[in-house]
mmCIF file of C-alpha atoms (C1' of nucleotides) in Angstrom:
data_model
loop_
_atom_site.group_PDB
_atom_site.id
_atom_site.type_symbol
_atom_site.label_atom_id
_atom_site.label_comp_id
_atom_site.label_asym_id
_atom_site.label_seq_id
_atom_site.Cartn_x
_atom_site.Cartn_y
_atom_site.Cartn_z
ATOM 1 C CA MET A 17 28.792 17.748 -24.130
ATOM 2 C CA ARG A 18 25.777 19.801 -23.172
ATOM 3 C CA ARG A 19 25.370 22.870 -21.036
ATOM 4 C CA TRP A 20 22.693 23.193 -18.383
ATOM 5 C CA LEU A 21 21.425 25.458 -15.673
ATOM 6 C CA MET A 22 20.369 23.700 -12.483
ATOM 7 C CA LYS A 23 18.523 25.397 -9.654
ATOM 8 C CA SER A 24 18.871 25.005 -5.934
ATOM 9 C CA GLU A 25 17.655 27.118 -3.069
ATOM 10 C CA PRO A 26 20.831 28.201 -1.273
ATOM 11 C CA SER A 27 19.049 27.908 2.080
ATOM 12 C CA VAL A 28 18.788 24.196 1.256
ATOM 13 C CA TYR A 29 22.027 23.661 -0.686
ATOM 14 C CA SER A 30 24.300 26.406 -2.009
ATOM 15 C CA ILE A 31 27.385 26.652 -4.197
ATOM 16 C CA GLU A 32 29.423 26.964 -0.997
ATOM 17 C CA ASP A 33 27.972 23.676 0.247
ATOM 18 C CA LEU A 34 29.051 22.065 -3.018
ATOM 19 C CA ARG A 35 32.521 23.627 -2.727
ATOM 20 C CA ARG A 36 32.806 22.069 0.725
ATOM 21 C CA ASP A 37 31.474 18.663 -0.342
ATOM 22 C CA GLY A 38 33.275 18.547 -3.678
ATOM 23 C CA ARG A 39 30.779 16.048 -4.994
ATOM 24 C CA SER A 40 27.082 15.739 -4.205
ATOM 25 C CA MET A 41 23.892 13.980 -5.203
ATOM 26 C CA TRP A 42 21.452 16.279 -7.034
ATOM 27 C CA GLU A 43 18.242 14.893 -5.586
ATOM 28 C CA GLY A 44 14.675 15.877 -4.893
ATOM 29 C CA CYS A 45 13.452 16.594 -8.406
ATOM 30 C CA ARG A 46 9.740 15.741 -8.500
ATOM 31 C CA ASN A 47 8.772 17.021 -11.913
ATOM 32 C CA TYR A 48 8.263 14.609 -14.803
ATOM 33 C CA LEU A 49 9.723 16.889 -17.474
ATOM 34 C CA VAL A 50 12.887 17.300 -15.435
ATOM 35 C CA ARG A 51 12.956 13.575 -14.644
ATOM 36 C CA ASN A 52 12.810 12.766 -18.354
ATOM 37 C CA ARG A 53 15.489 15.324 -19.100
ATOM 38 C CA LEU A 54 17.781 13.760 -16.501
ATOM 39 C CA ARG A 55 17.096 10.328 -17.961
ATOM 40 C CA ASP A 56 17.351 11.166 -21.664
ATOM 41 C CA GLU A 57 19.617 14.172 -22.063
ATOM 42 C CA VAL A 58 21.872 14.812 -19.086
ATOM 43 C CA ARG A 59 25.152 12.895 -19.356
ATOM 44 C CA PRO A 60 28.373 12.586 -17.382
ATOM 45 C CA GLY A 61 30.765 15.268 -18.574
ATOM 46 C CA ASP A 62 28.006 17.837 -19.098
ATOM 47 C CA THR A 63 28.550 21.113 -17.305
ATOM 48 C CA ALA A 64 25.965 23.237 -15.576
ATOM 49 C CA PHE A 65 25.530 26.643 -14.064
ATOM 50 C CA PHE A 66 24.652 26.369 -10.384
ATOM 51 C CA HIS A 67 21.705 28.734 -10.019
ATOM 52 C CA HIS A 68 20.522 30.028 -6.664
ATOM 53 C CA SER A 69 16.733 30.267 -6.635
ATOM 54 C CA ASN A 70 14.528 31.857 -3.989
ATOM 55 C CA ALA A 71 17.559 33.845 -2.901
ATOM 56 C CA ASN A 72 18.693 37.389 -2.447
ATOM 57 C CA PRO A 73 19.679 37.853 -5.152
ATOM 58 C CA SER A 74 18.602 34.876 -7.237
ATOM 59 C CA GLY A 75 21.114 34.146 -9.961
ATOM 60 C CA ILE A 76 24.023 32.121 -11.263
ATOM 61 C CA ALA A 77 26.525 31.361 -8.528
ATOM 62 C CA GLY A 78 29.017 29.054 -10.182
ATOM 63 C CA ILE A 79 29.735 25.984 -12.278
ATOM 64 C CA MET A 80 29.538 22.263 -11.678
ATOM 65 C CA GLU A 81 29.979 19.117 -13.717
ATOM 66 C CA VAL A 82 27.646 16.146 -14.000
ATOM 67 C CA VAL A 83 29.644 13.069 -13.009
ATOM 68 C CA SER A 84 27.134 10.202 -13.155
ATOM 69 C CA GLU A 85 24.324 8.788 -15.220
ATOM 70 C CA ALA A 86 20.856 9.331 -13.779
ATOM 71 C CA TYR A 87 19.950 6.759 -11.134
ATOM 72 C CA PRO A 88 16.939 6.237 -8.840
ATOM 73 C CA ASP A 89 16.771 9.028 -6.276
ATOM 74 C CA PRO A 90 17.056 7.226 -2.911
ATOM 75 C CA THR A 91 15.152 9.950 -1.067
ATOM 76 C CA GLN A 92 11.898 8.841 -2.722
ATOM 77 C CA PHE A 93 12.000 5.612 -0.672
ATOM 78 C CA ASP A 94 12.828 7.248 2.646
ATOM 79 C CA PRO A 95 9.766 8.009 4.811
ATOM 80 C CA GLU A 96 11.899 10.403 6.845
ATOM 81 C CA SER A 97 12.835 12.467 3.790
ATOM 82 C CA PRO A 98 10.870 15.530 2.705
ATOM 83 C CA TYR A 99 11.199 14.061 -0.792
ATOM 84 C CA PHE A 100 9.528 10.758 0.180
ATOM 85 C CA ASP A 101 7.051 9.524 -2.437
ATOM 86 C CA PRO A 102 4.741 6.792 -1.133
ATOM 87 C CA LYS A 103 3.679 5.970 -4.685
ATOM 88 C CA SER A 104 7.205 5.031 -5.676
ATOM 89 C CA SER A 105 8.946 1.726 -4.977
ATOM 90 C CA PRO A 106 12.479 0.375 -5.509
ATOM 91 C CA ASP A 107 11.304 -2.013 -8.230
ATOM 92 C CA ARG A 108 9.434 0.782 -9.983
ATOM 93 C CA PRO A 109 11.283 3.979 -9.098
ATOM 94 C CA ARG A 110 9.694 7.162 -10.257
ATOM 95 C CA TRP A 111 12.354 9.791 -9.652
ATOM 96 C CA LEU A 112 15.984 10.183 -10.674
ATOM 97 C CA ALA A 113 19.068 11.890 -9.319
ATOM 98 C CA VAL A 114 22.533 12.599 -10.741
ATOM 99 C CA ASP A 115 25.856 13.230 -9.047
ATOM 100 C CA VAL A 116 27.543 16.590 -9.558
ATOM 101 C CA GLN A 117 31.063 17.837 -8.936
ATOM 102 C CA PHE A 118 32.104 21.337 -7.905
ATOM 103 C CA VAL A 119 34.005 23.212 -10.604
ATOM 104 C CA ARG A 120 34.070 26.773 -9.357
ATOM 105 C CA ALA A 121 32.137 29.483 -7.594
ATOM 106 C CA PHE A 122 31.875 32.848 -9.329
ATOM 107 C CA ALA A 123 33.421 35.806 -7.510
ATOM 108 C CA ARG A 124 29.900 37.253 -7.516
ATOM 109 C CA VAL A 125 26.423 35.874 -8.097
ATOM 110 C CA VAL A 126 25.124 37.021 -11.491
ATOM 111 C CA PRO A 127 21.606 38.186 -10.657
ATOM 112 C CA LEU A 128 18.607 37.328 -12.806
ATOM 113 C CA SER A 129 18.042 41.031 -13.379
ATOM 114 C CA GLU A 130 21.453 41.286 -15.043
ATOM 115 C CA LEU A 131 20.733 38.266 -17.244
ATOM 116 C CA LYS A 132 17.367 39.712 -18.266
ATOM 117 C CA ALA A 133 18.917 43.059 -19.181
ATOM 118 C CA HIS A 134 21.690 41.491 -21.268
ATOM 119 C CA PRO A 135 21.078 41.509 -25.048
ATOM 120 C CA LEU A 136 22.050 37.874 -25.457
ATOM 121 C CA LEU A 137 21.197 36.408 -22.080
ATOM 122 C CA GLY A 138 17.713 37.922 -21.860
ATOM 123 C CA GLY A 139 16.531 35.018 -24.012
ATOM 124 C CA MET A 140 17.787 32.344 -21.619
ATOM 125 C CA GLU A 141 15.197 29.831 -20.470
ATOM 126 C CA VAL A 142 15.769 30.875 -16.881
ATOM 127 C CA CYS A 143 14.642 34.417 -17.772
ATOM 128 C CA ARG A 144 11.252 33.285 -19.015
ATOM 129 C CA LYS A 145 8.382 34.315 -16.815
ATOM 130 C CA GLY A 146 6.889 31.427 -14.923
ATOM 131 C CA GLN A 147 9.771 29.086 -15.792
ATOM 132 C CA ARG A 148 9.843 26.657 -12.894
ATOM 133 C CA LEU A 149 11.814 23.666 -14.168
ATOM 134 C CA SER A 150 14.915 23.016 -12.111
ATOM 135 C CA VAL A 151 17.089 21.770 -14.983
ATOM 136 C CA LEU A 152 17.180 24.007 -18.056
ATOM 137 C CA PRO A 153 19.223 23.838 -21.268
ATOM 138 C CA VAL A 154 21.813 26.554 -21.922
ATOM 139 C CA THR A 155 23.174 27.252 -25.408
ATOM 140 C CA GLU A 156 26.891 27.464 -26.087
ATOM 141 C CA GLU A 157 26.480 31.158 -26.916
ATOM 142 C CA GLU A 158 24.764 31.786 -23.610
ATOM 143 C CA TRP A 159 27.406 29.807 -21.736
ATOM 144 C CA GLU A 160 30.228 31.812 -23.292
ATOM 145 C CA ALA A 161 28.416 35.095 -22.739
ATOM 146 C CA VAL A 162 27.981 34.396 -19.030
ATOM 147 C CA LEU A 163 31.658 33.493 -18.719
ATOM 148 C CA GLY A 164 32.470 36.792 -20.404
ATOM 149 C CA LEU A 165 30.608 38.892 -17.843
ATOM 150 C CA PRO A 166 32.806 41.193 -15.761
ATOM 151 C CA GLY A 167 33.877 40.183 -12.299
ATOM 152 C CA ILE A 168 32.947 36.506 -12.252
ATOM 153 C "C1'" DG B 14 3.723 38.020 1.845
ATOM 154 C "C1'" DC B 15 1.728 38.343 -2.758
ATOM 155 C "C1'" DC B 16 0.758 36.350 -6.821
ATOM 156 C "C1'" DA B 17 1.580 34.466 -11.667
ATOM 157 C "C1'" DA B 18 2.475 30.311 -13.908
ATOM 158 C "C1'" DC B 19 1.627 25.875 -14.389
ATOM 159 C "C1'" DG B 20 1.691 20.909 -12.964
ATOM 160 C "C1'" DT B 21 -1.297 17.552 -10.517
ATOM 161 C "C1'" DT B 22 -5.439 15.668 -8.661
ATOM 162 C "C1'" DG B 23 -9.898 14.101 -8.647
ATOM 163 C "C1'" DG B 24 -14.983 14.629 -9.431
ATOM 164 C "C1'" DC B 25 -17.944 13.923 -12.970
ATOM 165 C "C1'" DG C 23 -11.332 13.090 -21.078
ATOM 166 C "C1'" DC C 24 -12.647 17.674 -19.305
ATOM 167 C "C1'" DC C 25 -11.737 21.060 -16.221
ATOM 168 C "C1'" DA C 26 -11.965 23.332 -11.671
ATOM 169 C "C1'" DA C 27 -9.584 23.264 -7.458
ATOM 170 C "C1'" DC C 28 -5.477 22.888 -5.371
ATOM 171 C "C1'" DG C 29 -0.451 22.816 -4.541
ATOM 172 C "C1'" DT C 30 4.204 24.252 -5.663
ATOM 173 C "C1'" DT C 31 7.740 27.143 -7.502
ATOM 174 C "C1'" DG C 32 9.972 31.110 -7.303
ATOM 175 C "C1'" DG C 33 10.384 36.162 -8.641
ATOM 176 C "C1'" DC C 34 9.562 40.279 -6.589
#
DNA sequence: GCCAACGTTGGC
DNA sequence: GCCAACGTTGGC
């Protein structure tokens, strides 16, 4: 089982939205590296940090579990969706989604600044300058270290 | 709102 | 296939 960090803008979809919904489709990824990662590496049973991006503060807000294989993201076929891709078609889908399940929300969001200042967590992918991918690998050491932070 | 990073597009 | 222009992400 692998560990991940997956980003969402809380103004679009937050950890509290996932708590309410219980289970949700993780859609809208339009980056080929992330698409390939969803296809080749992300598996049901994997767990992920739910990371709030473009937020105040940005940081890790909780935990979810991947509960499906990757499948064609239906929003790419929907002209009404902001994620519509006219160059994609149902017989040759370009983009993938996975389903995720709420596990828990942290009692506080762990801000990026705290991760960056931490001796072990400062090396996390999400701390790298210019890192824009929305699904990032997390090592077991990093996972455990985050869970060991006070007040979460 | 600014801007760095970096992926994508398209002219050549 | 190169590379400049452009668009997007996302921290700050």
